[in-house]
């Protein structure tokens, strides 16, 4: 019992042992800090999503890293909603983010926080900056602020409002909060250095005036702190030790430190940057994903073609396979693009171990076995999973009429075609050897059914005289088969890098018209009648499939193909 309810955190700790599971440069920082007793031996991370969209596979990397590093160092990891930007945030996202993090197997226990809960404290910190002469209210417009900032090669110009007195700044900032000024008319800025080579240090904005309804604080505030100001303070207020973020924040690190150092805070958290995950054939920007949803290019955030966690879940990915992927890609300091094939490899590896093998015919061709007694039904015991010694067996019915795959038959086969053809023999998996005697066509010349004979002495599929049968086909009994819809997927984009706009095109121009193909006349074996929603199978020779959690019902079975099988059946069959 205790075994089964072991949390992912415990698993990570156990596996980590001496050789840490996530051994990377961030763990090296942590090791050094533990050695120096920098935080009294504490390791405390956080995962800080902004609730302005659904989580994607890139976030999964950050989740595994933050929760994984905490777990393997016997530390803690918080979930924090970074909700300082009210106009784009929504409680729908807050709910989906919690569901996705939990589904991935991680637990923030009682440590779920919102940056908006700290608004009052962050305001007080801002007042302290003003009192220390380190912040001022500036009346320049946004355009002027940009203009005054200078460039990488030219120093900035000081704002004419930079030397306002502490009293005037306190008064104006209080009135900003009280709602006396129009949106955008004033900001609070840090007084740092307009000549700094780092543009982020040229008196960055700390607060702006914005009358927007916030999903939690409602209309209480009309000023909101900027991310760069709110983030280090939120980390500090949560006792975070290692604040892990993506590389684009590297140049913001001096500012992160400046806010905490200027306040002379103890136990200051430190920011460590890593390279974000990019996947080929995929867009990962939340803005672009939102557009795909809003403009109907996909059917919602959980469309099985989306790189979102909810999309991957619906497609049939397991949390184990995604965690495995995140640990295999590692953590680096240089941006790179990972091949989507690695993600597919991880789900194949996982499902190869645990998915029940079943037979499903996606494009059925009727086969009548003319010498098989009418009305007779035999049941064959079939192994559920040859990879799993405890997998057990199930009964699969066989009768006079079966379906095989249309492309397992060719009237005029090329040389290397070892499947069914006129006068040829093949094995029906686990059943009998059959021979094609006659091809029946309709008036258009289309093949409508095959007439075959079976060898009654070949029960189980072995030829009694030891004659060689090269082809083995999957099949379903026509009388017993269930109707099903099967959805086949390709990548959502047809080019390697859909973010590439160098040709004057955008990602929308690269949508793959074949990303979803619905096959509506499929026939699946009767054991699937009792399958649970979201359960996963290997359809022999066709790949791994998942019963759709949204559209499938006992009357209307719908399966998503998660991924095709890597090895072609011929190789698998050759080993039999
Ligand atoms: P936006 O698209 O709005 O800039 P974001 O991608 O930064 O958002 P957040 O919600 O701010 O998304 O991200 C939460 C955390 O996940 C951050 O710490 C961020 O660095 C991390 N993260 C986001 N995208 C990736 C990615 N592709 N790879 C690794 N980590 C990521
Ligand atoms: Mg962000």
XYZ file of C-alpha atoms and ligand atoms in Angstrom:
608
model
C 0.000 0.000 0.000
C 2.569 2.523 1.143
C 4.488 1.719 -2.023
C 1.603 2.728 -4.235
C 0.969 6.094 -2.700
C 4.576 7.138 -2.822
C 4.715 10.642 -4.209
C 6.795 11.676 -7.173
C 8.881 13.761 -4.765
C 9.704 10.681 -2.704
C 10.511 8.737 -5.840
C 12.880 11.463 -6.998
C 14.581 11.580 -3.619
C 15.034 7.812 -3.546
C 16.297 7.567 -7.084
C 18.525 10.585 -6.599
C 20.500 9.115 -3.723
C 24.113 10.043 -4.172
C 23.943 10.554 -7.933
C 21.368 13.313 -8.201
C 18.706 12.695 -10.808
C 18.853 16.253 -12.043
C 22.573 16.753 -12.059
C 23.101 20.018 -13.855
C 24.679 23.399 -13.329
C 21.796 24.531 -11.118
C 22.350 21.566 -8.816
C 26.004 22.617 -8.734
C 24.953 26.063 -7.455
C 22.797 24.380 -4.847
C 25.619 22.050 -3.791
C 27.897 25.044 -3.305
C 25.255 26.876 -1.263
C 24.651 23.798 0.892
C 28.391 23.492 1.462
C 28.624 27.160 2.466
C 25.483 26.823 4.585
C 24.217 29.865 2.701
C 20.536 29.434 3.586
C 21.009 27.260 6.655
C 20.753 24.164 4.452
C 17.390 25.181 2.973
C 16.466 24.707 -0.682
C 13.238 26.435 -1.643
C 12.132 26.947 -5.253
C 8.903 28.103 -6.886
C 7.077 27.609 -10.145
C 5.644 31.039 -11.076
C 3.207 30.850 -14.021
C 1.343 33.888 -15.172
C -2.335 32.830 -15.385
C -2.780 34.143 -18.925
C -2.945 30.815 -20.769
C -2.704 27.065 -20.394
C 0.596 25.404 -19.528
C 2.633 23.821 -22.303
C 5.477 21.317 -22.556
C 8.003 24.128 -21.990
C 6.366 24.836 -18.654
C 6.613 21.119 -17.898
C 10.380 21.476 -18.132
C 10.277 24.302 -15.601
C 7.873 22.377 -13.331
C 10.033 19.234 -13.344
C 13.113 21.309 -12.692
C 11.700 23.384 -9.849
C 9.813 20.592 -8.104
C 12.494 18.018 -8.982
C 15.408 20.048 -7.613
C 13.464 20.778 -4.441
C 12.612 17.093 -3.993
C 16.102 15.744 -4.530
C 17.487 18.256 -2.038
C 14.752 17.631 0.546
C 13.537 21.146 -0.070
C 10.220 22.752 -0.915
C 8.650 24.140 -4.059
C 5.794 26.656 -4.129
C 3.197 27.228 -6.795
C 2.896 30.965 -7.316
C 0.554 32.703 -9.695
C 2.415 35.656 -11.051
C -0.667 37.799 -11.532
C 0.628 41.350 -11.732
C -0.749 41.957 -15.228
C -4.532 42.067 -14.707
C -5.729 42.615 -18.258
C -4.797 39.170 -19.604
C -5.395 36.986 -16.578
C -8.313 34.716 -15.839
C -9.459 32.176 -13.233
C -9.985 29.566 -15.972
C -6.215 29.580 -16.368
C -5.643 29.430 -12.622
C -7.738 26.248 -12.442
C -6.158 24.585 -15.467
C -2.637 25.305 -14.193
C -3.345 23.585 -10.876
C -4.861 20.587 -12.633
C -1.875 20.277 -14.967
C 0.813 20.554 -12.274
C -0.996 17.959 -10.160
C -1.454 15.661 -13.152
C 2.279 15.830 -13.831
C 2.656 14.374 -10.349
C 3.801 17.336 -8.289
C 2.437 18.636 -5.011
C 2.791 22.156 -3.639
C 1.065 21.028 -0.413
C -0.202 24.156 1.363
C 2.032 26.525 -0.562
C -0.085 27.977 -3.335
C 0.331 31.735 -3.521
C -0.576 34.712 -5.669
C 1.705 37.669 -6.284
C -1.461 39.771 -5.961
C -1.655 38.719 -2.294
C 1.522 40.730 -1.780
C 0.266 43.959 -3.405
C -0.008 45.746 -0.049
C 3.483 44.636 1.021
C 4.975 45.470 -2.346
C 3.401 48.921 -2.094
C 5.051 49.379 1.317
C 8.412 48.383 -0.144
C 7.917 50.979 -2.883
C 7.280 53.627 -0.243
C 10.516 52.580 1.447
C 12.404 53.080 -1.824
C 10.925 56.573 -2.095
C 11.825 57.421 1.496
C 15.419 56.321 0.850
C 15.600 58.552 -2.204
C 15.781 55.484 -4.482
C 12.531 55.942 -6.402
C 10.661 58.843 -7.948
C 7.386 59.633 -9.661
C 7.962 60.468 -13.308
C 5.519 62.334 -15.560
C 7.153 61.527 -18.890
C 4.951 59.710 -21.357
C 5.733 56.125 -22.297
C 7.219 57.326 -25.585
C 9.372 59.906 -23.854
C 10.610 57.346 -21.361
C 11.666 55.152 -24.245
C 13.352 58.071 -25.961
C 15.198 59.122 -22.803
C 16.381 55.576 -22.196
C 19.051 55.777 -24.893
C 20.417 52.763 -26.746
C 23.036 50.070 -26.326
C 25.634 52.476 -27.712
C 24.308 55.719 -26.230
C 23.702 56.544 -22.588
C 20.234 57.629 -21.521
C 19.093 61.075 -20.418
C 17.881 61.802 -16.912
C 14.193 62.565 -16.510
C 13.436 66.158 -15.510
C 11.345 64.663 -12.651
C 14.240 62.621 -11.281
C 15.123 65.008 -8.501
C 11.712 65.542 -6.985
C 11.826 65.681 -3.197
C 10.967 62.671 -1.077
C 7.892 64.532 0.192
C 6.613 65.309 -3.272
C 7.219 61.716 -4.413
C 5.401 60.299 -1.384
C 2.483 62.633 -2.001
C 2.271 61.851 -5.723
C 2.642 58.093 -5.252
C -0.123 58.127 -2.610
C -2.353 60.006 -5.023
C -1.492 57.573 -7.826
C -2.838 54.820 -5.607
C -5.873 56.924 -4.670
C -6.823 57.170 -8.325
C -6.269 60.880 -8.839
C -4.379 60.482 -12.118
C -5.238 59.068 -15.501
C -3.938 55.736 -16.731
C -0.421 56.068 -18.101
C 0.000 59.659 -16.966
C 2.633 58.897 -14.334
C 4.846 56.022 -13.213
C 7.076 55.250 -10.267
C 10.666 54.645 -11.323
C 13.748 53.291 -9.596
C 16.543 55.835 -9.365
C 19.551 53.859 -10.498
C 21.777 54.957 -13.384
C 20.743 56.388 -16.770
C 24.251 55.705 -18.094
C 24.380 52.043 -17.135
C 25.505 49.774 -19.970
C 22.581 47.541 -18.934
C 19.363 49.138 -20.238
C 17.374 47.415 -17.504
C 19.217 49.540 -14.957
C 18.308 52.897 -16.555
C 15.684 53.925 -14.025
C 13.224 51.089 -14.745
C 9.522 51.510 -14.079
C 8.324 49.996 -10.795
C 4.622 50.939 -10.848
C 2.155 52.002 -13.507
C -1.372 53.362 -13.358
C -3.858 50.954 -14.904
C -7.585 50.792 -14.299
C -8.197 47.138 -15.009
C -10.288 44.605 -13.147
C -8.039 42.033 -11.466
C -9.214 38.415 -11.239
C -8.518 38.421 -7.485
C -8.143 41.932 -6.117
C -11.050 43.200 -8.229
C -11.025 47.002 -8.501
C -9.121 47.618 -5.296
C -5.995 48.750 -7.127
C -5.478 51.150 -9.998
C -1.686 50.906 -9.821
C 0.166 47.667 -10.495
C 3.801 46.728 -9.832
C 5.935 45.683 -12.796
C 7.174 42.094 -13.023
C 10.812 43.081 -12.426
C 9.891 44.769 -9.169
C 7.253 42.318 -7.926
C 9.174 39.145 -8.682
C 12.237 39.468 -6.414
C 10.029 40.701 -3.587
C 7.561 37.841 -4.014
C 10.513 35.442 -3.922
C 11.804 37.134 -0.800
C 8.408 37.068 0.927
C 8.133 33.327 0.256
C 11.637 32.575 1.570
C 12.728 31.334 -1.833
C 16.412 30.432 -2.044
C 16.880 29.635 -5.747
C 14.705 31.558 -8.190
C 15.010 29.636 -11.437
C 13.914 31.317 -14.662
C 14.614 31.311 -18.374
C 17.584 32.947 -20.124
C 15.822 36.076 -21.346
C 15.926 37.298 -17.746
C 19.700 37.066 -17.488
C 20.139 40.785 -18.163
C 17.474 41.507 -15.526
C 19.452 39.769 -12.795
C 21.381 42.930 -11.744
C 18.016 44.642 -11.282
C 16.627 41.667 -9.327
C 19.613 41.969 -7.026
C 19.489 45.774 -6.845
C 15.939 45.785 -5.443
C 16.810 43.244 -2.743
C 20.205 44.741 -1.881
C 18.928 48.310 -1.732
C 16.346 47.213 0.827
C 19.180 45.509 2.735
C 17.138 42.341 3.120
C 18.581 39.210 4.732
C 18.538 35.751 3.147
C 18.184 37.215 -0.289
C 17.017 34.746 -2.960
C 19.213 34.397 -6.048
C 18.122 34.198 -9.652
C 19.520 31.419 -11.848
C 18.707 31.255 -15.564
C 18.442 28.226 -17.840
C 17.629 27.756 -21.533
C 13.944 27.426 -22.337
C 12.654 24.394 -24.179
C 12.006 24.831 -27.888
C 10.579 21.976 -29.949
C 10.672 21.742 -33.705
C 7.331 21.755 -35.601
C 5.849 23.538 -32.597
C 5.028 27.050 -31.451
C 5.370 27.591 -27.729
C 4.421 31.228 -27.236
C 1.264 31.575 -25.197
C 0.200 34.467 -27.386
C 0.364 32.291 -30.494
C -1.321 29.351 -28.802
C -4.121 31.660 -27.658
C -4.554 32.885 -31.237
C -4.803 29.297 -32.516
C -7.573 28.678 -29.991
C -9.416 31.987 -30.463
C -9.352 31.885 -34.244
C -10.463 28.270 -34.343
C -7.391 26.724 -35.961
C -7.621 24.078 -33.239
C -10.490 22.865 -31.067
C -9.565 24.486 -27.783
C -6.525 24.511 -25.524
C -6.796 20.745 -25.070
C -6.886 19.905 -28.759
C -4.712 16.763 -29.023
C -2.442 18.566 -31.516
C -1.580 21.334 -29.065
C 1.735 21.289 -27.165
C -0.212 22.174 -24.028
C -0.165 19.777 -21.091
C -3.946 19.408 -21.423
C -3.563 18.683 -25.141
C -0.846 16.100 -24.539
C -2.981 14.540 -21.791
C -5.995 14.271 -24.077
C -3.819 12.893 -26.870
C -2.795 10.108 -24.468
C 0.620 11.112 -23.163
C 1.332 9.870 -19.631
C 2.809 12.056 -16.877
C 5.645 9.520 -16.612
C 6.574 9.975 -20.264
C 6.636 13.767 -19.943
C 8.769 13.642 -16.789
C 11.098 11.216 -18.541
C 11.343 13.611 -21.500
C 12.119 16.553 -19.200
C 14.900 14.683 -17.456
C 16.407 13.478 -20.753
C 16.583 16.923 -22.359
C 18.675 18.186 -19.479
C 19.261 21.785 -18.511
C 21.652 24.089 -20.323
C 22.723 27.721 -20.488
C 22.415 27.947 -24.267
C 19.178 27.930 -26.242
C 18.600 24.979 -28.533
C 15.749 23.137 -30.204
C 14.784 19.629 -29.200
C 13.482 17.155 -31.782
C 9.811 16.319 -31.257
C 10.855 12.727 -32.010
C 12.386 12.509 -28.538
C 9.033 13.266 -26.905
C 7.436 10.594 -29.082
C 10.203 8.175 -28.175
C 9.455 8.695 -24.474
C 5.764 7.836 -24.783
C 6.549 4.771 -26.903
C 9.009 3.510 -24.320
C 6.472 3.995 -21.546
C 3.509 2.450 -23.341
C 5.538 -0.420 -24.728
C 5.856 -1.574 -21.128
C 2.247 -1.130 -20.126
C -0.234 -0.782 -22.960
C -2.543 -3.705 -23.715
C -2.202 -4.919 -27.293
C -5.501 -5.101 -29.156
C -6.595 -5.458 -32.761
C -8.296 -2.629 -34.612
C -8.819 -2.279 -38.344
C -8.713 1.343 -39.457
C -9.656 0.923 -43.137
C -11.649 -2.312 -43.255
C -11.723 -4.802 -46.119
C -14.195 -7.659 -45.734
C -12.823 -11.209 -45.939
C -15.183 -14.186 -46.202
C -13.592 -17.494 -45.247
C -15.645 -19.728 -47.479
C -14.704 -23.058 -45.921
C -15.247 -21.899 -42.336
C -18.575 -23.193 -40.973
C -21.324 -20.619 -40.963
C -22.429 -19.638 -37.441
C -19.296 -21.083 -35.809
C -17.368 -18.930 -33.355
C -14.007 -19.808 -31.817
C -12.333 -17.853 -29.065
C -8.574 -17.535 -29.042
C -6.571 -16.728 -25.939
C -4.440 -13.744 -26.788
C -1.607 -12.275 -24.767
C -2.341 -8.761 -23.520
C 1.251 -7.588 -23.500
C 4.282 -9.685 -24.392
C 6.458 -7.095 -22.574
C 4.597 -7.600 -19.310
C 4.853 -11.056 -17.655
C 1.854 -10.161 -15.470
C -0.143 -8.884 -18.445
C -2.436 -11.935 -18.695
C -4.566 -12.968 -21.649
C -8.015 -12.243 -23.066
C -10.395 -14.020 -25.420
C -10.739 -12.801 -28.976
C -13.594 -14.209 -31.103
C -13.053 -15.518 -34.635
C -15.749 -16.306 -37.211
C -16.428 -16.774 -40.907
C -16.276 -13.118 -41.866
C -13.423 -10.923 -40.699
C -12.055 -7.497 -41.564
C -8.456 -6.842 -42.495
C -6.753 -3.570 -43.443
C -7.340 -2.480 -47.047
C -3.659 -1.914 -47.623
C -2.792 -5.406 -46.411
C -4.089 -6.665 -49.738
C -2.737 -5.996 -53.227
C -4.085 -7.470 -56.365
C -0.771 -7.081 -58.148
C 1.829 -7.050 -55.396
C 5.361 -5.777 -55.946
C 8.237 -8.044 -55.072
C 8.715 -7.282 -51.393
C 5.022 -7.310 -50.496
C 4.542 -10.201 -48.078
C 0.941 -9.570 -47.181
C -2.190 -10.883 -48.863
C -2.543 -11.210 -52.650
C -4.361 -13.572 -55.022
C -3.323 -17.196 -54.404
C -1.106 -16.160 -51.522
C -1.172 -17.229 -47.891
C -0.926 -15.077 -44.777
C -1.370 -15.678 -41.097
C -4.218 -14.001 -39.248
C -2.549 -13.160 -35.954
C -3.221 -15.843 -33.316
C -5.874 -17.504 -35.510
C -5.355 -19.376 -38.792
C -3.510 -19.280 -42.074
C -5.744 -18.133 -44.909
C -5.341 -18.127 -48.676
C -6.898 -15.643 -51.077
C -8.976 -17.479 -53.672
C -11.095 -14.784 -55.218
C -11.339 -10.995 -55.420
C -14.876 -9.594 -55.544
C -15.366 -6.192 -57.204
C -18.275 -3.851 -57.712
C -19.337 -2.344 -61.039
C -16.693 0.391 -60.707
C -13.951 -2.141 -60.367
C -13.369 -1.402 -56.668
C -12.505 -4.338 -54.477
C -15.404 -4.916 -52.076
C -14.469 -8.236 -50.502
C -12.108 -11.156 -50.664
C -13.021 -14.806 -50.643
C -10.447 -16.874 -48.823
C -10.051 -20.388 -47.480
C -8.415 -21.293 -44.208
C -6.200 -24.189 -43.237
C -8.048 -25.894 -40.330
C -4.806 -27.531 -39.224
C -3.109 -24.168 -38.675
C -4.952 -23.203 -35.490
C -3.042 -20.508 -33.603
C -1.346 -19.516 -36.843
C 1.335 -22.199 -37.229
C 1.525 -24.210 -40.424
C 1.294 -27.943 -39.646
C 3.901 -28.878 -42.242
C 6.282 -26.130 -41.192
C 5.786 -24.214 -44.455
C 6.920 -20.606 -44.272
C 4.266 -17.901 -43.953
C 5.850 -14.482 -44.132
C 2.961 -12.130 -43.537
C 0.986 -11.764 -40.325
C -2.088 -9.549 -40.354
C -4.282 -8.135 -37.623
C -8.017 -8.649 -38.061
C -11.354 -8.400 -36.294
C -14.388 -10.676 -36.511
C -17.136 -8.860 -38.428
C -19.992 -10.114 -36.237
C -18.221 -9.127 -33.054
C -16.397 -5.943 -34.013
C -17.352 -2.572 -32.586
C -17.609 0.516 -34.741
C -15.184 3.278 -33.863
C -13.827 6.584 -35.017
C -10.054 6.911 -35.059
C -8.279 10.250 -35.264
C -4.823 10.272 -36.789
C -2.552 13.214 -36.156
C 0.459 14.766 -37.762
C 2.402 17.748 -36.461
C 0.282 20.894 -36.334
C 2.883 22.716 -38.451
C 4.466 21.409 -41.600
C 7.815 23.145 -41.173
C 10.628 22.635 -38.733
C 10.538 26.193 -37.409
C 7.063 27.732 -37.654
C 8.283 30.843 -35.789
C 10.566 31.717 -38.697
C 9.205 34.859 -40.334
C 12.132 35.467 -42.684
C 10.084 34.552 -45.772
C 7.501 37.169 -44.878
C 5.180 34.482 -43.566
C 3.885 33.786 -40.093
C 3.219 30.576 -38.193
C -0.376 30.610 -39.468
C 0.911 30.109 -43.000
C 2.624 26.911 -41.932
C -0.362 25.064 -40.476
C -0.362 21.473 -41.690
C -3.649 20.710 -43.515
C -3.220 17.011 -42.645
C -2.679 17.496 -38.936
C -5.993 15.759 -38.218
C -7.536 12.940 -40.240
C -10.718 11.331 -38.933
C -11.380 7.736 -39.932
C -15.031 7.036 -39.199
C -15.522 3.452 -40.374
C -13.018 1.656 -38.160
C -13.673 -1.742 -36.594
C -12.179 -2.624 -33.231
C -12.164 -5.842 -31.231
C -15.036 -6.336 -28.746
C -12.842 -6.206 -25.624
C -12.742 -2.417 -26.045
C -16.414 -2.210 -25.094
C -15.507 -2.055 -21.413
C -12.461 0.186 -21.790
C -12.319 3.182 -19.495
C -12.206 6.748 -20.718
C -8.627 7.863 -21.461
C -7.310 4.294 -21.378
C -4.406 3.582 -23.691
C -3.747 0.666 -26.040
C -1.398 -0.505 -28.652
C -3.414 -1.219 -31.785
C -1.272 -3.917 -33.331
C 0.822 -2.544 -36.195
C -0.880 0.880 -35.990
C 0.604 2.564 -32.954
C -0.506 3.653 -29.523
C -4.004 5.012 -29.052
C -5.990 6.656 -26.300
C -9.742 6.636 -25.849
C -10.754 10.279 -26.209
C -11.744 11.794 -22.877
C -14.125 14.289 -24.447
C -15.882 12.751 -27.448
C -15.814 8.993 -26.784
C -18.836 7.204 -25.304
C -19.821 3.500 -25.155
C -22.163 4.097 -28.126
C -19.660 6.156 -30.042
C -16.087 5.056 -29.522
C -13.396 7.583 -30.413
C -9.659 6.935 -30.237
C -6.740 9.307 -30.706
C -3.517 8.022 -32.141
C -0.841 9.132 -29.700
C 2.036 8.012 -31.864
C 2.708 5.485 -34.599
C 4.868 2.426 -33.924
C 8.462 3.000 -34.709
C 9.332 -0.441 -35.958
C 7.450 -1.533 -39.012
C 5.454 -4.673 -38.559
C 7.657 -6.619 -40.951
C 10.538 -6.391 -38.499
C 8.328 -7.375 -35.591
C 6.799 -10.181 -37.609
C 10.187 -11.441 -38.721
C 11.031 -12.177 -35.084
C 7.924 -14.323 -34.530
P 4.722 34.592 -21.745
O 4.526 33.789 -23.016
O 3.483 35.273 -21.252
O 5.985 35.418 -21.686
P 6.045 32.576 -20.245
O 6.237 31.612 -21.352
O 7.198 33.270 -19.642
O 4.924 33.591 -20.607
P 5.055 32.075 -17.624
O 3.683 31.722 -17.238
O 5.593 33.378 -17.177
O 5.185 31.860 -19.166
O 6.046 30.917 -17.236
C 6.131 30.314 -15.974
C 7.482 29.698 -15.823
O 7.711 28.737 -16.845
C 8.557 30.743 -15.948
O 9.492 30.553 -14.908
C 9.157 30.506 -17.298
O 10.497 30.837 -17.312
C 8.928 29.007 -17.485
N 8.819 28.700 -18.908
C 7.989 29.239 -19.811
N 8.203 28.761 -21.051
C 9.218 27.870 -20.933
C 9.925 27.033 -21.857
N 9.620 27.015 -23.148
N 10.896 26.242 -21.368
C 11.200 26.250 -20.059
N 10.594 27.011 -19.151
C 9.613 27.819 -19.565
Mg 6.686 35.042 -18.148
